[in-house]
């Protein structure tokens, strides 16, 4: 990989995880009644029992990344596997031009599990996943729209205020789950509009969710848009999605080198 391409690739990986990143906060065993009610309502709007019973999740997404002046910089396709039952997450990155080939090989992959986390790419050998990236990948189990599967259960703290994210106004709910903190924005009907995260070393990240569609009883966003420091950083659109697919160890295989 050429140095210039390597730099762009590094930025792509960094931006890819921005919308998944959350910061650590003080853990208070306190969930206000209003927050508990909104968490339950938010889950019900996205599918209720169908979302609560989500055990596994698979999605293929086209990601578009932008330069600070708003120009498209690059595109990449990602495969995300989330196994809630075994608390593991896998993310594979592909060149968009290769995904339609019979056996596409990822450019890189990252995997998290409580037992072992690792990183692999075509340019590097297999190695342990750095702790910061490990935590970012782990956050997929607790944040974003998927994080609403827990409703008001097992939250460390949660509170509600009225406010806005950029130009969208609604009810803001700040919730801590397993040490990860998110501020969700809901509309008057309890639909999730966006999420604000504070990323150490990066700053404020805001992701908006849109184009909701129902798949096997789960109402999920087909598109997202991410802003970092007030500037558009990336957009994403689902290409494929599966609710409760059957995973095998082959789906979470570990490269030999």
Short mmCIF file of C-alpha atoms in Angstrom, two decimals:
data_model
loop_
_atom_site.label_atom_id
_atom_site.label_comp_id
_atom_site.label_asym_id
_atom_site.label_seq_id
_atom_site.Cartn_x
_atom_site.Cartn_y
_atom_site.Cartn_z
CA UNK A 1 0.00 0.00 0.00
CA UNK A 2 1.42 3.41 -0.98
CA UNK A 3 2.10 5.88 1.86
CA UNK A 4 -0.57 8.31 0.63
CA UNK A 5 -3.10 5.51 0.36
CA UNK A 6 -2.12 4.23 3.79
CA UNK A 7 -2.86 7.62 5.32
CA UNK A 8 -6.28 7.76 3.68
CA UNK A 9 -6.98 4.18 4.79
CA UNK A 10 -6.03 5.08 8.37
CA UNK A 11 -8.41 8.05 8.30
CA UNK A 12 -11.17 5.83 6.94
CA UNK A 13 -10.77 3.38 9.81
CA UNK A 14 -10.72 6.21 12.36
CA UNK A 15 -13.84 7.83 10.93
CA UNK A 16 -15.58 4.49 10.60
CA UNK A 17 -15.60 4.08 14.35
CA UNK A 18 -16.42 7.69 15.24
CA UNK A 19 -20.16 7.12 15.17
CA UNK A 20 -19.69 4.09 17.45
CA UNK A 21 -17.42 5.77 19.99
CA UNK A 22 -18.61 6.88 23.45
CA UNK A 23 -16.78 8.28 26.45
CA UNK A 24 -16.52 6.92 29.98
CA UNK A 25 -18.49 8.76 32.65
CA UNK A 26 -19.11 8.66 36.39
CA UNK A 27 -21.31 5.70 37.25
CA UNK A 28 -24.37 6.62 39.30
CA UNK A 29 -26.96 3.97 40.12
CA UNK A 30 -29.78 6.35 39.21
CA UNK A 31 -32.39 6.19 36.46
CA UNK A 32 -35.13 8.79 36.67
CA UNK A 33 -38.73 7.59 36.16
CA UNK A 34 -39.02 9.88 33.12
CA UNK A 35 -35.85 8.40 31.63
CA UNK A 36 -37.01 4.83 32.28
CA UNK A 37 -40.31 5.61 30.58
CA UNK A 38 -38.59 7.14 27.54
CA UNK A 39 -36.18 4.21 27.24
CA UNK A 40 -39.09 1.78 27.22
CA UNK A 41 -41.01 3.90 24.73
CA UNK A 42 -37.98 4.22 22.47
CA UNK A 43 -37.58 0.44 22.44
CA UNK A 44 -41.29 -0.10 21.76
CA UNK A 45 -41.19 2.29 18.78
CA UNK A 46 -38.30 0.29 17.29
CA UNK A 47 -40.00 -3.05 17.70
CA UNK A 48 -40.62 -3.76 21.39
CA UNK A 49 -40.26 -7.46 22.06
CA UNK A 50 -38.72 -8.06 18.61
CA UNK A 51 -35.88 -5.67 19.47
CA UNK A 52 -35.56 -6.88 23.06
CA UNK A 53 -35.21 -10.46 21.80
CA UNK A 54 -32.53 -9.57 19.26
CA UNK A 55 -29.76 -12.12 19.80
CA UNK A 56 -27.66 -11.65 16.68
CA UNK A 57 -27.46 -8.96 14.00
CA UNK A 58 -25.74 -8.67 10.62
CA UNK A 59 -25.50 -5.67 8.32
CA UNK A 60 -23.59 -4.65 5.19
CA UNK A 61 -23.19 -0.90 4.81
CA UNK A 62 -21.75 1.47 2.23
CA UNK A 63 -19.80 4.22 4.02
CA UNK A 64 -18.89 7.53 2.37
CA UNK A 65 -16.24 9.73 4.00
CA UNK A 66 -15.79 13.48 3.49
CA UNK A 67 -12.94 15.97 3.74
CA UNK A 68 -13.40 18.96 6.09
CA UNK A 69 -14.46 21.11 3.14
CA UNK A 70 -17.31 18.72 2.31
CA UNK A 71 -15.83 16.84 -0.65
CA UNK A 72 -16.17 13.08 -0.91
CA UNK A 73 -12.86 11.50 0.03
CA UNK A 74 -13.45 7.75 -0.15
CA UNK A 75 -15.92 4.90 0.08
CA UNK A 76 -15.73 1.58 1.84
CA UNK A 77 -18.13 -1.31 2.46
CA UNK A 78 -18.35 -2.82 5.93
CA UNK A 79 -19.76 -6.05 7.29
CA UNK A 80 -20.84 -5.80 10.92
CA UNK A 81 -21.69 -8.87 13.01
CA UNK A 82 -23.06 -8.39 16.52
CA UNK A 83 -23.54 -11.43 18.75
CA UNK A 84 -25.33 -10.26 21.89
CA UNK A 85 -25.56 -13.76 23.34
CA UNK A 86 -21.79 -14.18 23.44
CA UNK A 87 -20.91 -10.46 23.73
CA UNK A 88 -18.79 -10.39 20.60
CA UNK A 89 -18.54 -8.03 17.63
CA UNK A 90 -16.79 -8.33 14.28
CA UNK A 91 -16.21 -5.62 11.68
CA UNK A 92 -14.82 -6.35 8.21
CA UNK A 93 -13.79 -3.65 5.69
CA UNK A 94 -14.02 -4.15 1.91
CA UNK A 95 -13.17 -2.27 -1.24
CA UNK A 96 -16.57 -1.45 -2.84
CA UNK A 97 -15.35 -2.83 -6.18
CA UNK A 98 -14.62 -6.24 -4.68
CA UNK A 99 -17.82 -7.00 -2.78
CA UNK A 100 -19.59 -8.53 -5.78
CA UNK A 101 -16.82 -11.02 -6.50
CA UNK A 102 -17.52 -14.68 -5.59
CA UNK A 103 -15.15 -14.68 -2.60
CA UNK A 104 -14.29 -11.11 -1.58
CA UNK A 105 -11.35 -10.76 0.81
CA UNK A 106 -11.57 -7.96 3.39
CA UNK A 107 -9.04 -5.16 3.43
CA UNK A 108 -8.99 -5.42 7.20
CA UNK A 109 -11.02 -6.77 10.10
CA UNK A 110 -11.40 -6.21 13.81
CA UNK A 111 -13.00 -8.52 16.35
CA UNK A 112 -13.96 -8.10 19.99
CA UNK A 113 -14.91 -10.71 22.54
CA UNK A 114 -14.38 -10.92 26.31
CA UNK A 115 -11.87 -13.72 25.69
CA UNK A 116 -9.78 -12.24 22.88
CA UNK A 117 -9.74 -9.24 20.55
CA UNK A 118 -7.59 -8.92 17.44
CA UNK A 119 -6.89 -6.89 14.31
CA UNK A 120 -5.85 -8.11 10.85
CA UNK A 121 -5.25 -6.43 7.51
CA UNK A 122 -3.72 -7.34 4.17
CA UNK A 123 -0.78 -5.10 4.98
CA UNK A 124 -0.07 -6.27 8.54
CA UNK A 125 0.10 -9.53 10.42
CA UNK A 126 -2.47 -10.61 12.98
CA UNK A 127 -2.08 -8.69 16.21
CA UNK A 128 -4.00 -7.85 19.40
CA UNK A 129 -6.58 -5.12 19.04
CA UNK A 130 -5.39 -1.93 20.80
CA UNK A 131 -7.34 -1.21 23.97
CA UNK A 132 -8.99 1.97 22.66
CA UNK A 133 -10.24 0.25 19.49
CA UNK A 134 -11.30 -2.73 21.56
CA UNK A 135 -13.54 -0.49 23.67
CA UNK A 136 -14.94 1.25 20.59
CA UNK A 137 -15.91 -2.08 19.06
CA UNK A 138 -17.36 -3.27 22.37
CA UNK A 139 -19.61 -0.20 22.43
CA UNK A 140 -21.59 -1.68 19.50
CA UNK A 141 -23.27 -3.90 22.09
CA UNK A 142 -24.61 -0.95 24.10
CA UNK A 143 -24.86 2.20 21.98
CA UNK A 144 -26.58 3.41 18.81
CA UNK A 145 -30.10 2.27 17.98
CA UNK A 146 -29.08 -1.30 18.89
CA UNK A 147 -28.48 -0.12 22.45
CA UNK A 148 -32.19 0.56 22.87
CA UNK A 149 -32.81 -3.20 22.95
CA UNK A 150 -32.16 -3.06 26.70
CA UNK A 151 -34.95 -0.58 27.40
CA UNK A 152 -34.61 0.68 30.96
CA UNK A 153 -32.96 -2.51 32.26
CA UNK A 154 -29.41 -2.67 33.61
CA UNK A 155 -28.70 1.03 33.09
CA UNK A 156 -26.24 2.71 35.45
CA UNK A 157 -27.86 6.12 35.13
CA UNK A 158 -30.25 7.96 32.84
CA UNK A 159 -31.86 11.40 32.79
CA UNK A 160 -34.00 13.45 30.38
CA UNK A 161 -33.95 17.10 29.30
CA UNK A 162 -35.42 19.09 26.43
CA UNK A 163 -32.82 20.16 23.86
CA UNK A 164 -31.42 19.74 20.39
CA UNK A 165 -28.66 18.18 18.31
CA UNK A 166 -27.57 20.60 15.63
CA UNK A 167 -30.84 21.74 14.02
CA UNK A 168 -33.08 18.96 15.38
CA UNK A 169 -35.02 19.52 18.61
CA UNK A 170 -36.64 16.99 20.91
CA UNK A 171 -36.15 15.12 24.18
CA UNK A 172 -32.53 14.38 25.06
CA UNK A 173 -31.85 11.27 27.11
CA UNK A 174 -28.36 10.72 28.53
CA UNK A 175 -27.80 7.10 29.54
CA UNK A 176 -24.84 5.07 30.83
CA UNK A 177 -24.65 1.35 30.08
CA UNK A 178 -21.68 -0.83 30.98
CA UNK A 179 -19.62 2.34 31.35
CA UNK A 180 -20.57 3.69 27.91
CA UNK A 181 -22.43 7.01 27.75
CA UNK A 182 -24.81 8.16 25.00
CA UNK A 183 -27.12 11.14 24.63
CA UNK A 184 -30.11 10.14 22.49
CA UNK A 185 -32.49 12.54 20.75
CA UNK A 186 -36.12 11.42 20.40
CA UNK A 187 -39.02 13.07 18.61
CA UNK A 188 -42.47 13.55 20.19
CA UNK A 189 -43.48 10.03 19.11
CA UNK A 190 -40.46 8.42 20.79
CA UNK A 191 -38.58 7.71 17.55
CA UNK A 192 -34.78 7.90 17.80
CA UNK A 193 -33.50 10.80 15.69
CA UNK A 194 -29.86 11.00 16.70
CA UNK A 195 -27.09 10.35 19.19
CA UNK A 196 -24.38 12.60 20.61
CA UNK A 197 -21.10 11.22 21.89
CA UNK A 198 -18.03 12.94 23.30
CA UNK A 199 -14.91 11.30 21.96
CA UNK A 200 -11.66 11.85 23.87
CA UNK A 201 -9.07 13.35 21.53
CA UNK A 202 -11.66 13.99 18.82
CA UNK A 203 -14.46 16.05 20.33
CA UNK A 204 -18.19 16.05 19.82
CA UNK A 205 -19.67 13.46 17.46
CA UNK A 206 -23.32 13.56 16.40
CA UNK A 207 -25.00 10.84 14.34
CA UNK A 208 -28.47 11.18 12.83
CA UNK A 209 -30.57 8.14 11.91
CA UNK A 210 -33.17 8.16 9.12
CA UNK A 211 -35.19 6.18 6.56
CA UNK A 212 -36.57 3.70 9.10
CA UNK A 213 -37.89 0.40 7.76
CA UNK A 214 -39.20 -2.70 9.54
CA UNK A 215 -37.34 -6.00 9.16
CA UNK A 216 -38.73 -9.04 10.98
CA UNK A 217 -40.51 -6.83 13.48
CA UNK A 218 -37.52 -4.58 14.16
CA UNK A 219 -37.79 -0.98 12.95
CA UNK A 220 -34.27 0.08 12.06
CA UNK A 221 -32.63 3.04 10.29
CA UNK A 222 -31.43 2.43 6.75
CA UNK A 223 -29.30 5.57 6.65
CA UNK A 224 -27.07 7.53 9.03
CA UNK A 225 -25.11 10.78 8.88
CA UNK A 226 -22.22 11.65 11.17
CA UNK A 227 -20.80 15.05 12.17
CA UNK A 228 -17.54 15.52 14.07
CA UNK A 229 -16.78 18.92 15.54
CA UNK A 230 -19.76 20.32 13.67
CA UNK A 231 -18.51 19.16 10.26
CA UNK A 232 -19.96 16.37 8.12
CA UNK A 233 -17.57 13.42 8.40
CA UNK A 234 -19.43 10.45 6.93
CA UNK A 235 -22.67 9.03 5.64
CA UNK A 236 -23.80 5.42 5.54
CA UNK A 237 -26.55 3.39 3.86
CA UNK A 238 -27.52 -0.22 4.52
CA UNK A 239 -27.13 -2.66 1.64
CA UNK A 240 -28.13 -5.82 3.53
CA UNK A 241 -29.49 -6.56 6.99
CA UNK A 242 -30.38 -9.76 8.86
CA UNK A 243 -32.20 -10.09 12.17
CA UNK A 244 -31.15 -13.04 14.35
CA UNK A 245 -29.01 -14.82 11.74
CA UNK A 246 -27.39 -18.08 12.80
CA UNK A 247 -23.68 -17.48 13.41
CA UNK A 248 -21.07 -20.21 13.48
CA UNK A 249 -17.43 -20.09 14.47
CA UNK A 250 -16.64 -19.67 10.77
CA UNK A 251 -18.25 -16.21 10.90
CA UNK A 252 -15.87 -15.21 13.69
CA UNK A 253 -12.79 -17.04 12.41
CA UNK A 254 -9.34 -15.90 13.45
CA UNK A 255 -6.82 -15.41 10.58
CA UNK A 256 -3.81 -17.66 10.88
CA UNK A 257 -1.28 -14.86 10.45
#
